Amino acid sequence: MSRGDVAPFSLSLSFPRPTEACEIILERGALGRVAAFLEAYAPAPRYAIVSDGTVAALHGSAVQRAIAAAGRPAELLTFPPGEANKNAARWVELLEALGDLPLGRDGCVVAVGGGVTGDMAGFAAAAFARGVAFVQVPTTLLAMVDAALGGKTAIDLGAGKNLAGAFHQPRLVLIDPATLDTLPDAELADGLAEAVKHGAIADAGYFDWMTDHAAAILERDPASLDRLIEDSVRIKTGIVARDPLEAGERALLNFGHTIAHGIEQASGYAIRHGHAVAMGMVVEATLGERLDLTRPGTAHRLRATLAAFGLPISPPHDLDPDAVIHALQSDKKARAGVTHYALIQQIGTPASPPWTHPVPHPLTHAALQTL
Amino acid sequence: MSRGDVAPFSLSLSFPRPTEACEIILERGALGRVAAFLEAYAPAPRYAIVSDGTVAALHGSAVQRAIAAAGRPAELLTFPPGEANKNAARWVELLEALGDLPLGRDGCVVAVGGGVTGDMAGFAAAAFARGVAFVQVPTTLLAMVDAALGGKTAIDLGAGKNLAGAFHQPRLVLIDPATLDTLPDAELADGLAEAVKHGAIADAGYFDWMTDHAAAILERDPASLDRLIEDSVRIKTGIVARDPLEAGERALLNFGHTIAHGIEQASGYAIRHGHAVAMGMVVEATLGERLDLTRPGTAHRLRATLAAFGLPISPPHDLDPDAVIHALQSDKKARAGVTHYALIQQIGTPASPPWTHPVPHPLTHAALQTL
């Protein structure tokens, strides 16, 4: 088309985007060498360390001092602990603080803490200057085996959890299991529920090992904990690497979680996430068995392992199945009258493509009622 | 490494990301067929139309009605007009409104308006559900030839403009030059300054054509305006397609803009963007000539063309060069004592790699003083 024409004009453009690299390091005592790891995997002229108030005192300020001692400017930014603070107002405060430092577009955000900190600091790193480098230093078992892996960052909105966010891979995930020494038991349990899920969806050998070593794991035996984290990291990152943007296979990681979200919501979030996931896996395994999609006895094996970790094996008696169904209907994954579940075939074997299976709500209601 | 080991463990992951496709359509009267264009290039079960209050009345609600008439749910979300509203609080309101609809992760956000609307709605689309489809319907000349092209979205923070945002390409940029009929002259001038820049950095023939047809363009002769938009779209998208994430060549689009930002800031934003860009190009061309990087007479040619469009050809007499230099020093592109400029070699020929040239502040001060 020449410049003289005035005919309609169109252009089809395509924008390739660069591959993101992510290094995951698991080493007991790694936090003592945090400055060297940052220098190697996420070098930057300035660092912003983000922690909640509790973790700042335990680890965040130590990380900040270590980086400063290595000659790099590093500031510690804190916010009040708790999921309720993973909101838009706190996130904007964090962004404004990065702007006031100023961090600069070649700066790096380092999240030191659990899932809330990683999600919120990660989304701030994704948005600041349209994306700066990001490092995860998870200090809870849940963050080590789940939340810090895979590049999902988010904040909650009024209409729902994790409704605003970005896919933004950390340059480095630095896991130091020694930080678990100060973790409350209830928070350890949240991570263990995810580890049981990893075994259930991907590795029967890991599932059995975990079941046999439940006592040592609960006693925080270093070698056992390290091995649990390593196997869970392998399983989760393997799935995420094959489906980073959740187009299909990544749905397998939702095993137990669809029901769990319904239970959490129906309980007004009085039931904590790990407990809800434990109940959710039992319910979803039961649904699978009733639909002949899951090998008989799977729910039984799940219960035995969950019980060994002190996790609940059925929903509480006062939980209203109608309230759970109601919550499921408002879930993003729900379609008229059915909910899609990532059911497993048996312990260690996930669903086949297309990964999820539609289950009519009356069946789910019945399973909730009988358990 | 076998499961029995407890030695340090590391994994190097890489996450390829999908190429983003963007269709640009320029057609006088295209807005009358907006539903068909959306169906073809951004099909979705639900649309959220975002406009400021002024443009909502002129075009936004017509777009919403056209989509609804074609049988697709479409809601109109509005916010008060003006750059001052491109802030975090308004952006959070917009996100919450998307959540309340609810838009859903397969929904589509359609920005109908100028650069502020496109920037803010685009960043909301980038963040909602970690990224939903986005369409730009620019209704100002500046948005048609510049802001709506290239995938940069952002909001302003306290510490600076466009400090939080994302690269998020629109699926479709639908340009209907008929929407310019209602555009105030001052806003048309903002777009013309960018068009002059496009000629200056990339196409001497376009620059000369534009100069010769300044009267017809100012009278909004349809054929002349359409041609101007088409050539500017080609030039801007050509550069962006070669450097989508601003790693190098995209800096060429900053010609005139480094000084412009300094002038805007020094004037307390009393000088509008298009005027500041016009002044900035003259100053930067003068700097280039004094450094023997730009062919003599370039600033003179720029002035003649800018004057033909009624744009300013030098900074106002009461502008304090010290204030401009001070603003430059706080600019992201500034380094100790120098500022990097994307100077041109001559009209139609940009700088060579590495695209920008460091200029000591005293030289800039002198140029500002003598102009």
XYZ file of C-alpha atoms in Angstrom:
742
model
C 0.000 0.000 0.000
C 1.551 3.300 -1.013
C 1.465 6.525 0.907
C -1.007 7.994 -1.606
C -3.771 5.541 -0.718
C -6.332 6.168 1.959
C -7.688 2.636 2.024
C -8.061 0.856 5.372
C -4.753 -0.209 6.786
C -3.829 -3.016 9.096
C -0.678 -4.459 10.619
C -0.207 -7.822 12.336
C 2.582 -7.592 14.882
C 4.053 -10.250 17.095
C 6.125 -9.643 20.178
C 8.332 -12.498 21.361
C 9.180 -12.267 25.039
C 12.427 -13.349 26.638
C 12.678 -16.606 28.540
C 12.848 -16.138 32.315
C 15.563 -17.973 34.219
C 15.103 -19.137 37.799
C 17.700 -20.763 40.035
C 16.532 -22.779 43.017
C 19.038 -23.456 45.774
C 18.341 -25.624 48.799
C 21.073 -25.545 51.399
C 20.893 -25.693 55.165
C 22.627 -22.535 56.404
C 22.365 -20.761 53.039
C 21.101 -17.585 54.697
C 24.549 -17.065 56.200
C 25.878 -16.623 52.644
C 22.905 -14.712 51.249
C 25.032 -11.821 49.915
C 27.188 -14.198 47.880
C 24.150 -15.960 46.429
C 22.584 -12.622 45.447
C 25.838 -11.480 43.865
C 25.924 -14.691 41.814
C 22.289 -14.949 40.730
C 20.723 -11.501 41.113
C 23.438 -8.829 41.126
C 22.012 -5.313 41.565
C 23.230 -1.880 42.665
C 20.509 -1.748 45.326
C 18.273 -4.198 47.156
C 14.894 -3.803 48.855
C 14.253 -6.522 51.449
C 10.561 -7.115 52.163
C 9.399 -8.931 55.322
C 6.444 -8.856 57.646
C 7.156 -7.524 61.144
C 7.595 -10.978 62.662
C 9.996 -12.351 60.054
C 11.874 -9.034 59.828
C 13.049 -9.545 63.420
C 13.903 -13.236 62.878
C 15.565 -13.091 59.429
C 14.746 -9.977 57.359
C 17.020 -7.539 59.141
C 19.838 -10.108 59.201
C 19.549 -10.418 55.405
C 19.575 -6.625 55.070
C 22.704 -6.335 57.255
C 24.464 -9.125 55.374
C 23.918 -7.400 52.017
C 24.963 -4.020 53.415
C 28.075 -5.609 54.956
C 28.963 -6.913 51.494
C 28.959 -3.307 50.277
C 25.586 -3.101 48.532
C 22.902 -0.609 49.579
C 19.989 -2.555 51.063
C 16.829 -1.288 52.726
C 14.350 -3.265 54.807
C 10.655 -2.603 54.107
C 8.148 -4.175 56.494
C 4.384 -4.586 56.737
C 2.095 -6.110 59.410
C 1.892 -9.932 59.288
C -1.164 -11.866 58.141
C -3.141 -12.735 54.999
C -5.466 -9.779 55.696
C -2.553 -7.503 54.759
C -2.081 -9.027 51.297
C -4.332 -6.290 49.989
C -4.198 -3.473 47.456
C -3.622 -0.728 50.036
C -0.524 -2.439 51.545
C 0.744 -3.253 48.072
C 0.485 0.380 46.982
C 2.359 1.407 50.165
C 5.096 -1.038 49.223
C 5.318 0.320 45.662
C 5.460 3.901 46.937
C 8.249 2.871 49.326
C 10.204 1.354 46.406
C 9.709 4.619 44.507
C 10.873 6.692 47.465
C 14.117 4.722 48.014
C 14.384 4.996 44.935
C 15.028 1.392 43.942
C 15.736 2.103 40.252
C 14.930 -0.177 37.344
C 18.117 -2.187 37.859
C 17.299 -2.813 41.523
C 16.209 -6.085 43.090
C 13.368 -6.939 45.495
C 14.085 -9.733 47.994
C 11.096 -11.313 49.762
C 12.042 -12.884 53.099
C 9.077 -14.700 54.642
C 6.062 -16.846 53.902
C 3.548 -16.956 51.087
C 1.911 -13.613 51.849
C 5.251 -11.800 51.738
C 6.386 -13.569 48.569
C 3.091 -12.983 46.779
C 2.917 -9.292 47.635
C 6.619 -8.447 47.219
C 6.688 -10.469 43.987
C 3.789 -8.537 42.520
C 5.440 -5.282 43.592
C 8.642 -6.389 41.814
C 6.593 -7.322 38.731
C 4.978 -3.868 38.591
C 7.723 -1.509 39.763
C 9.325 0.176 36.727
C 7.366 -2.441 34.692
C 9.354 -5.247 36.272
C 12.524 -5.474 38.354
C 14.535 -8.476 39.500
C 13.045 -10.534 42.294
C 14.396 -13.091 44.790
C 12.427 -15.394 47.076
C 13.826 -16.370 50.477
C 10.999 -18.542 51.842
C 10.989 -19.034 55.608
C 7.887 -21.250 55.979
C 7.564 -24.835 54.780
C 4.509 -23.868 52.707
C 6.492 -21.184 50.905
C 9.505 -23.495 50.400
C 7.533 -26.318 48.788
C 4.772 -24.311 47.140
C 4.186 -20.546 47.241
C 7.734 -19.394 46.396
C 7.954 -21.719 43.395
C 6.438 -21.100 39.985
C 6.305 -17.345 39.521
C 2.719 -16.676 40.594
C 2.442 -13.393 42.476
C -0.762 -11.742 43.656
C -2.761 -9.663 46.078
C -6.347 -10.180 47.229
C -9.209 -7.957 46.047
C -12.606 -7.484 47.659
C -14.110 -9.937 45.179
C -11.640 -12.710 45.903
C -8.193 -13.958 46.781
C -5.248 -13.568 44.410
C -7.438 -11.696 41.937
C -4.748 -9.197 40.906
C -1.183 -10.215 40.174
C 1.397 -11.259 37.636
C 3.476 -14.184 36.484
C 6.965 -13.004 37.458
C 9.638 -15.632 38.012
C 12.163 -15.001 40.774
C 15.790 -14.972 39.606
C 16.620 -17.027 42.671
C 14.714 -19.039 45.270
C 17.067 -19.466 48.225
C 15.796 -22.133 50.606
C 17.462 -22.475 53.986
C 15.627 -25.169 55.983
C 17.281 -23.881 59.164
C 14.762 -21.022 59.112
C 12.065 -23.597 59.907
C 13.471 -23.956 63.448
C 11.371 -20.984 64.561
C 8.229 -21.910 62.594
C 5.088 -22.637 64.692
C 3.764 -26.220 64.398
C 0.510 -25.104 62.777
C 2.433 -23.412 59.989
C 4.640 -26.488 59.527
C 1.414 -28.473 59.078
C 0.306 -26.170 56.228
C 3.440 -27.095 54.316
C 3.130 -30.797 55.137
C -0.354 -30.900 53.590
C 1.155 -29.644 50.321
C 3.976 -32.188 50.540
C 1.413 -35.001 50.952
C -0.343 -33.590 47.884
C 2.910 -33.707 45.890
C 3.352 -37.373 46.719
C -0.293 -38.091 45.927
C -0.250 -36.457 42.495
C 3.207 -37.453 41.308
C 5.335 -39.906 43.299
C 4.102 -42.950 45.250
C 7.620 -43.657 46.501
C 7.864 -40.189 48.000
C 4.379 -40.627 49.486
C 5.385 -43.864 51.175
C 8.732 -42.488 52.387
C 6.929 -39.509 53.875
C 4.385 -41.743 55.600
C 7.144 -43.915 57.078
C 9.120 -40.899 58.298
C 6.241 -38.800 59.635
C 7.574 -38.883 63.182
C 11.074 -37.722 62.191
C 9.611 -34.999 59.980
C 7.346 -33.731 62.760
C 10.376 -33.684 65.081
C 12.075 -31.541 62.423
C 14.914 -33.975 61.893
C 17.159 -31.943 59.558
C 17.935 -34.711 57.049
C 14.273 -35.704 56.789
C 13.045 -32.144 56.355
C 15.694 -31.394 53.751
C 14.720 -34.476 51.763
C 11.021 -33.634 51.953
C 11.658 -30.112 50.674
C 13.890 -31.375 47.880
C 11.367 -33.897 46.583
C 8.487 -31.441 46.779
C 10.520 -28.768 44.977
C 11.310 -31.264 42.210
C 7.669 -32.243 41.786
C 6.192 -28.763 41.875
C 8.813 -27.189 39.610
C 8.583 -30.095 37.182
C 4.884 -29.466 36.669
C 5.272 -25.684 36.549
C 8.124 -25.847 34.038
C 5.878 -27.801 31.665
C 2.978 -25.346 32.066
C 4.195 -22.031 33.481
C 1.053 -20.025 32.637
C -1.489 -22.595 33.851
C -2.851 -23.508 30.446
C -3.401 -27.164 31.401
C -1.183 -29.515 33.383
C -0.554 -27.037 36.189
C -4.169 -27.716 37.230
C -2.877 -30.981 38.767
C -1.496 -28.892 41.611
C -5.108 -28.062 42.493
C -5.742 -31.593 43.807
C -7.641 -31.136 47.069
C -7.668 -27.366 46.649
C -11.024 -26.858 44.950
C -12.863 -28.405 47.890
C -10.367 -26.753 50.267
C -11.271 -23.278 48.986
C -14.967 -24.114 49.450
C -14.341 -25.344 53.004
C -12.216 -22.309 53.895
C -14.870 -19.936 52.583
C -17.769 -21.835 54.208
C -15.929 -21.725 57.550
C -15.309 -17.982 57.243
C -11.592 -18.859 57.053
C -11.704 -20.309 60.597
C -10.197 -23.512 59.151
C -6.568 -22.948 58.166
C -5.314 -23.665 54.671
C -3.322 -26.837 55.393
C -6.228 -28.395 57.262
C -8.641 -27.487 54.470
C -6.297 -28.998 51.875
C -6.066 -32.224 53.909
C -9.872 -32.462 54.087
C -10.147 -31.481 50.434
C -7.853 -34.292 49.292
C -9.906 -36.880 51.198
C -13.162 -35.536 49.741
C -11.785 -35.370 46.190
C -10.289 -38.873 46.435
C -13.683 -40.117 47.640
C -15.411 -38.398 44.715
C -12.931 -40.020 42.354
C -13.537 -43.460 43.825
C -17.305 -43.046 43.504
C -16.885 -42.003 39.861
C -14.586 -44.978 39.156
C -11.847 -42.525 38.195
C -9.736 -43.192 41.283
C -8.506 -46.594 42.445
C -10.454 -47.921 45.459
C -8.518 -47.485 48.704
C -6.886 -44.208 47.660
C -8.854 -42.110 50.135
C -7.965 -44.645 52.828
C -4.241 -44.361 52.118
C -4.472 -40.569 52.098
C -6.201 -40.618 55.474
C -3.523 -42.818 57.020
C -0.750 -40.489 55.887
C -2.577 -37.304 56.873
C -3.330 -38.800 60.287
C 0.357 -39.634 60.739
C 1.066 -35.902 60.333
C -1.726 -34.915 62.698
C -3.712 -33.421 59.838
C -7.535 -33.729 59.741
C -8.988 -36.563 57.668
C -12.566 -35.360 57.241
C -14.522 -32.093 57.346
C -15.746 -31.065 60.832
C -19.254 -32.243 61.758
C -20.622 -28.718 61.985
C -19.560 -27.782 58.450
C -22.655 -27.221 56.298
C -22.332 -29.033 52.925
C -24.731 -26.488 51.394
C -22.367 -23.663 52.353
C -19.446 -25.469 50.701
C -21.467 -26.051 47.515
C -22.515 -22.403 47.535
C -18.846 -21.352 47.784
C -17.921 -23.731 44.950
C -20.478 -22.091 42.691
C -18.781 -18.732 43.029
C -15.366 -20.269 42.312
C -13.611 -19.257 39.093
C -13.413 -22.914 38.077
C -17.171 -23.548 38.499
C -19.560 -23.888 35.577
C -23.350 -24.275 35.803
C -24.149 -27.122 38.214
C -20.740 -28.787 38.066
C -17.258 -28.112 39.387
C -14.071 -29.292 37.667
C -11.626 -31.238 39.838
C -8.057 -32.379 39.271
C -8.744 -35.916 40.539
C -5.935 -38.470 40.848
C -5.991 -41.996 39.411
C -4.206 -43.455 42.412
C -1.508 -42.390 44.866
C 1.350 -41.101 42.697
C -0.628 -40.985 39.443
C -2.453 -37.808 38.473
C -5.397 -37.344 36.138
C -4.734 -37.635 32.410
C -5.231 -34.710 30.048
C -7.414 -32.631 30.015
C -6.399 -32.849 33.699
C -9.745 -31.948 35.259
C -13.066 -33.761 35.454
C -16.531 -32.196 35.855
C -18.445 -33.419 38.929
C -22.145 -32.548 39.459
C -22.759 -30.693 42.723
C -25.191 -33.301 44.184
C -22.382 -35.891 44.132
C -20.063 -33.486 45.947
C -22.807 -32.713 48.451
C -23.275 -36.420 49.163
C -19.549 -36.980 49.671
C -19.338 -34.040 52.087
C -22.321 -35.376 54.019
C -21.092 -38.952 54.430
C -17.515 -38.080 55.397
C 21.772 -36.816 43.262
C 19.839 -39.627 44.909
C 17.154 -39.295 47.518
C 19.521 -40.625 50.182
C 21.877 -37.681 49.949
C 21.538 -34.570 52.032
C 24.049 -32.513 50.095
C 23.087 -29.037 48.835
C 20.691 -29.176 45.960
C 20.094 -26.771 43.113
C 17.928 -26.574 40.026
C 18.261 -24.229 37.040
C 14.863 -23.652 35.479
C 13.921 -21.655 32.440
C 10.460 -20.455 31.596
C 9.791 -19.564 27.966
C 6.920 -17.153 27.555
C 4.455 -17.097 24.684
C 4.737 -14.542 21.918
C 2.088 -11.820 22.124
C 0.133 -11.001 18.962
C -1.206 -7.518 18.272
C -3.387 -6.447 15.361
C -3.510 -2.778 14.436
C -6.418 -1.602 12.318
C -6.771 1.920 10.972
C -10.104 2.621 9.316
C -12.242 5.735 9.245
C -15.630 4.709 10.664
C -14.255 1.523 12.288
C -16.053 2.312 15.558
C -19.361 1.599 13.836
C -18.202 -2.008 13.449
C -16.450 -2.347 16.800
C -18.357 -5.503 17.797
C -17.283 -7.316 14.624
C -13.644 -6.315 15.126
C -13.714 -7.534 18.736
C -15.319 -10.806 17.678
C -12.539 -11.302 15.126
C -9.501 -10.265 17.159
C -10.457 -10.443 20.847
C -13.459 -12.749 21.300
C -14.591 -12.978 24.940
C -17.693 -13.943 26.882
C -17.699 -10.549 28.608
C -16.223 -7.105 28.015
C -15.374 -4.243 30.357
C -15.220 -0.883 28.552
C -13.085 1.711 30.331
C -13.407 5.437 29.551
C -13.047 8.710 31.369
C -16.283 10.629 31.935
C -15.778 12.877 28.912
C -15.009 10.133 26.400
C -17.659 7.816 27.882
C -20.324 10.258 26.697
C -18.717 10.742 23.271
C -17.706 7.152 22.416
C -17.469 4.789 25.422
C -21.165 4.186 25.931
C -21.687 3.780 22.159
C -19.027 1.051 22.169
C -20.697 -0.616 25.162
C -24.120 -0.535 23.443
C -22.692 -1.876 20.174
C -21.140 -4.890 21.938
C -24.307 -5.529 23.949
C -26.394 -5.269 20.760
C -24.182 -7.957 19.244
C -25.196 -10.238 22.133
C -22.130 -10.019 24.388
C -22.343 -8.767 27.982
C -20.491 -5.451 28.193
C -20.185 -3.046 31.100
C -18.951 0.539 31.017
C -16.549 1.578 33.814
C -15.689 5.269 34.051
C -13.307 7.454 36.020
C -12.781 11.235 36.164
C -10.704 12.642 33.266
C -7.151 13.947 33.628
C -3.584 12.758 34.203
C -4.018 13.379 37.946
C -6.367 10.379 37.991
C -3.788 7.981 36.554
C -2.942 7.034 40.118
C -2.862 3.945 42.303
C -6.157 4.712 44.087
C -8.139 5.012 40.817
C -6.404 1.928 39.449
C -7.363 -0.128 42.506
C -10.972 1.091 42.112
C -10.898 -0.120 38.525
C -9.524 -3.536 39.529
C -12.159 -3.906 42.258
C -14.839 -3.016 39.694
C -13.515 -5.740 37.359
C -13.662 -8.189 40.260
C -17.202 -7.163 41.145
C -18.577 -7.617 37.602
C -17.005 -10.289 37.690
C -15.009 -10.074 34.479
C -13.562 -13.601 34.639
C -10.152 -14.687 33.412
C -11.435 -15.120 29.849
C -12.872 -11.593 29.794
C -11.541 -8.617 27.860
C -10.829 -5.013 28.871
C -11.426 -2.372 26.171
C -9.884 1.074 26.714
C -11.743 3.815 24.840
C -9.984 7.148 25.195
C -6.605 8.845 25.341
C -3.268 7.898 26.817
C -4.346 8.100 30.460
C -7.237 5.697 29.868
C -5.141 3.279 27.837
C -2.291 3.283 30.343
C -4.521 2.693 33.354
C -6.960 0.235 31.781
C -4.055 -1.617 30.188
C -2.289 -2.055 33.511
C -5.572 -3.211 35.065
C -5.924 -5.783 32.257
C -2.312 -6.883 32.830
C -2.923 -7.455 36.549
C -6.508 -8.730 36.726
C -6.473 -12.522 37.130
C -2.723 -12.230 36.286
C -3.547 -10.927 32.822
C -6.669 -10.771 30.668
C -7.130 -9.766 27.031
C -6.906 -6.075 26.275
C -8.008 -3.836 23.383
C -7.066 -0.224 22.733
C -9.539 2.124 21.030
C -7.554 5.387 21.020
C -9.625 8.555 20.563
C -6.838 11.166 20.694
C -4.154 11.685 18.071
C -1.470 11.215 20.739
C -2.901 7.823 21.697
C -3.326 6.773 18.030
C 0.254 7.512 17.023
C 2.010 6.844 20.320
C 0.456 5.851 23.663
C -1.787 3.006 22.430
C 1.065 1.369 20.498
C 3.773 -0.804 21.975
C 2.309 -2.442 25.056
C 3.565 -0.087 27.749
C 0.957 0.342 30.489
C 1.400 2.251 33.744
C 0.142 4.401 36.561
C 1.913 7.253 38.326
C 3.303 6.930 41.853
C 4.201 9.700 44.278
C 7.861 9.376 43.304
C 7.248 9.746 39.564
C 5.189 9.195 36.462
C 4.619 5.710 35.019
C 6.566 4.169 37.888
C 4.306 1.104 38.244
C 3.047 -0.858 35.273
C 3.521 -3.748 32.903
C 4.373 -4.615 29.338
C 1.041 -6.000 28.122
C 0.328 -5.908 24.394
C -3.236 -5.212 23.296
C -4.774 -7.941 21.129
C -6.161 -5.180 18.928
C -5.589 -1.464 18.454
C -8.645 -0.135 16.637
C -8.017 3.341 15.266
C -10.965 5.319 13.917
C -9.719 8.774 12.879
C -13.335 10.004 12.826
C -13.140 10.172 16.635
C -10.695 13.061 16.220
C -13.551 15.290 15.017
C -14.397 16.129 18.629
C -10.783 16.458 19.852
C -9.768 19.936 21.146
C -7.022 21.658 19.109
C -4.557 21.596 22.007
C -4.862 17.819 22.224
C -4.447 17.466 18.468
C -1.205 19.445 18.853
C 0.104 16.901 21.398
C -0.213 14.175 18.790
C 1.292 16.318 16.027
C 4.444 16.857 18.086
C 4.905 13.064 18.232
C 4.263 12.770 14.487
C 6.975 15.378 13.808
C 9.263 13.313 16.039
C 8.522 10.168 14.012
C 9.540 11.940 10.803
C 12.630 13.380 12.482
C 13.913 10.048 13.802
C 12.977 7.766 10.916
C 11.650 9.158 7.644
C 12.694 12.410 5.945
C 10.063 11.916 3.203
C 7.319 11.749 5.809
C 8.782 14.790 7.559
C 8.707 16.800 4.330
C 5.213 15.612 3.368
C 3.946 16.590 6.811
C 5.572 20.029 6.557
C 4.014 20.617 3.118
C 0.574 19.498 4.304
C 0.517 21.233 7.687
C -2.451 23.405 6.757
C -4.590 20.462 5.561
C -3.650 18.448 8.661
C -4.564 21.322 10.991
C -7.894 21.648 9.148
C -8.352 17.918 9.875
C -8.614 16.983 6.205
C -9.549 13.278 6.502
C -7.155 11.917 3.880
C -4.224 13.890 5.314
C -4.938 12.876 8.903
C -5.351 9.216 7.938
C -2.031 9.256 6.122
C -0.262 10.929 9.028
C -1.587 8.327 11.449
C -0.639 5.470 9.149
C 2.950 6.619 8.696
C 3.417 7.304 12.396
C 1.942 3.905 13.310
C 4.379 2.231 10.903
C 7.375 4.051 12.341
C 6.527 3.594 16.008
C 5.514 -0.068 15.702
C 8.576 -0.831 13.578
C 10.885 0.376 16.326
C 8.860 -1.266 19.109
C 8.706 -4.609 17.293
C 12.515 -4.660 17.150
C 12.859 -3.797 20.859
C 9.604 -4.478 22.730
C 11.096 -4.311 26.241
C 13.188 -1.157 25.733
C 16.569 -2.844 25.886
C 18.113 -0.506 23.293
C 16.675 0.814 20.040
C 13.348 1.824 21.584
C 15.293 4.675 23.222
C 15.144 6.428 19.820
C 11.521 7.244 20.578
C 12.820 9.411 23.425
C 14.137 12.043 20.982
C 13.075 15.394 22.440
C 11.525 13.711 25.447
C 14.397 13.847 27.914
C 14.486 17.649 27.759
C 10.676 17.678 27.512
C 10.329 15.873 30.847
C 12.754 18.358 32.417
C 10.780 21.305 30.990
C 7.427 19.849 32.108
C 8.726 19.279 35.622
C 10.470 22.679 35.835
C 7.205 24.374 34.754
C 5.198 22.457 37.358
C 3.420 20.808 34.416
C 2.032 24.181 33.272
C 3.544 23.449 29.825
C 1.608 20.662 28.097
C 3.325 17.542 26.819
C 3.193 18.276 23.077
C 4.629 21.753 23.572
C 7.382 20.410 25.815
C 8.256 17.759 23.219
C 8.451 20.403 20.493
C 10.815 22.513 22.628
C 12.741 19.400 23.618
C 13.408 18.385 20.029
C 14.775 21.848 19.182
C 17.032 21.827 22.262
C 18.270 18.275 21.608
C 18.901 19.005 17.918
C 20.871 22.091 18.962
C 22.909 20.014 21.427
C 23.594 17.501 18.666
C 24.774 20.208 16.282
C 27.094 21.680 18.916
C 28.574 18.227 19.529
C 29.014 17.599 15.783
C 26.715 14.583 16.088
C 23.836 16.216 14.232
C 24.011 17.751 10.764
C 24.031 21.579 10.813
C 20.619 23.044 9.940
C 18.633 20.217 11.577
C 17.319 22.384 14.410
C 16.369 24.986 11.798
C 14.333 22.474 9.779
C 12.632 21.206 12.929
C 11.666 24.758 13.891
C 10.130 25.451 10.486
C 7.964 22.338 10.670
C 6.941 22.863 14.290
C 6.050 26.491 13.500
C 3.875 25.297 10.593
C 1.877 23.289 13.126
C 1.671 26.188 15.566
C 3.940 24.370 18.006
C 6.523 26.281 20.086
C 10.090 26.398 18.755
C 11.983 27.389 21.902
C 11.529 27.248 25.678
C 9.666 30.229 27.174
C 11.839 33.137 28.343
C 10.823 32.710 31.969
C 11.877 29.059 32.135
C 14.845 28.688 34.479
C 17.601 26.530 32.895
C 18.786 25.587 36.405
C 15.357 24.152 37.208
C 15.432 22.041 34.036
C 18.925 20.757 34.842
C 17.785 19.963 38.374
C 14.842 17.961 37.005
C 17.163 16.113 34.585
C 19.343 15.029 37.496
C 16.431 13.226 39.129
C 15.496 11.531 35.844
C 15.908 7.752 35.605
C 18.212 8.217 32.609
C 20.554 10.622 34.406
C 23.990 9.639 35.640
C 26.394 11.827 37.625
C 26.823 15.149 35.798
C 25.601 13.936 32.410
C 22.306 13.005 30.809
C 21.964 10.504 27.967
C 20.055 11.705 24.899
C 18.734 9.900 21.843
C 20.116 12.509 19.434
C 19.435 12.286 15.688
C 22.070 12.456 12.936
C 19.827 14.466 10.651
C 16.127 14.688 9.816
C 15.053 11.088 9.130
C 18.218 9.466 10.490
C 18.402 8.459 14.147
C 21.434 7.914 16.334
C 23.440 4.739 15.765
C 23.770 2.045 18.419
C 24.119 2.349 21.400
C 21.327 4.837 20.563
C 22.029 7.397 23.279
C 24.854 9.858 23.857
C 26.000 11.329 27.188
C 25.913 15.136 27.320
C 27.453 17.094 30.239
C 24.940 19.295 32.031
C 26.802 22.599 31.401
C 26.365 22.098 27.642
C 22.634 21.517 28.120
C 22.448 24.582 30.356
C 24.096 26.715 27.678
C 21.733 25.450 24.976
C 18.696 26.199 27.135
C 20.024 29.685 27.844
C 20.764 30.690 24.249
C 17.502 29.374 22.754
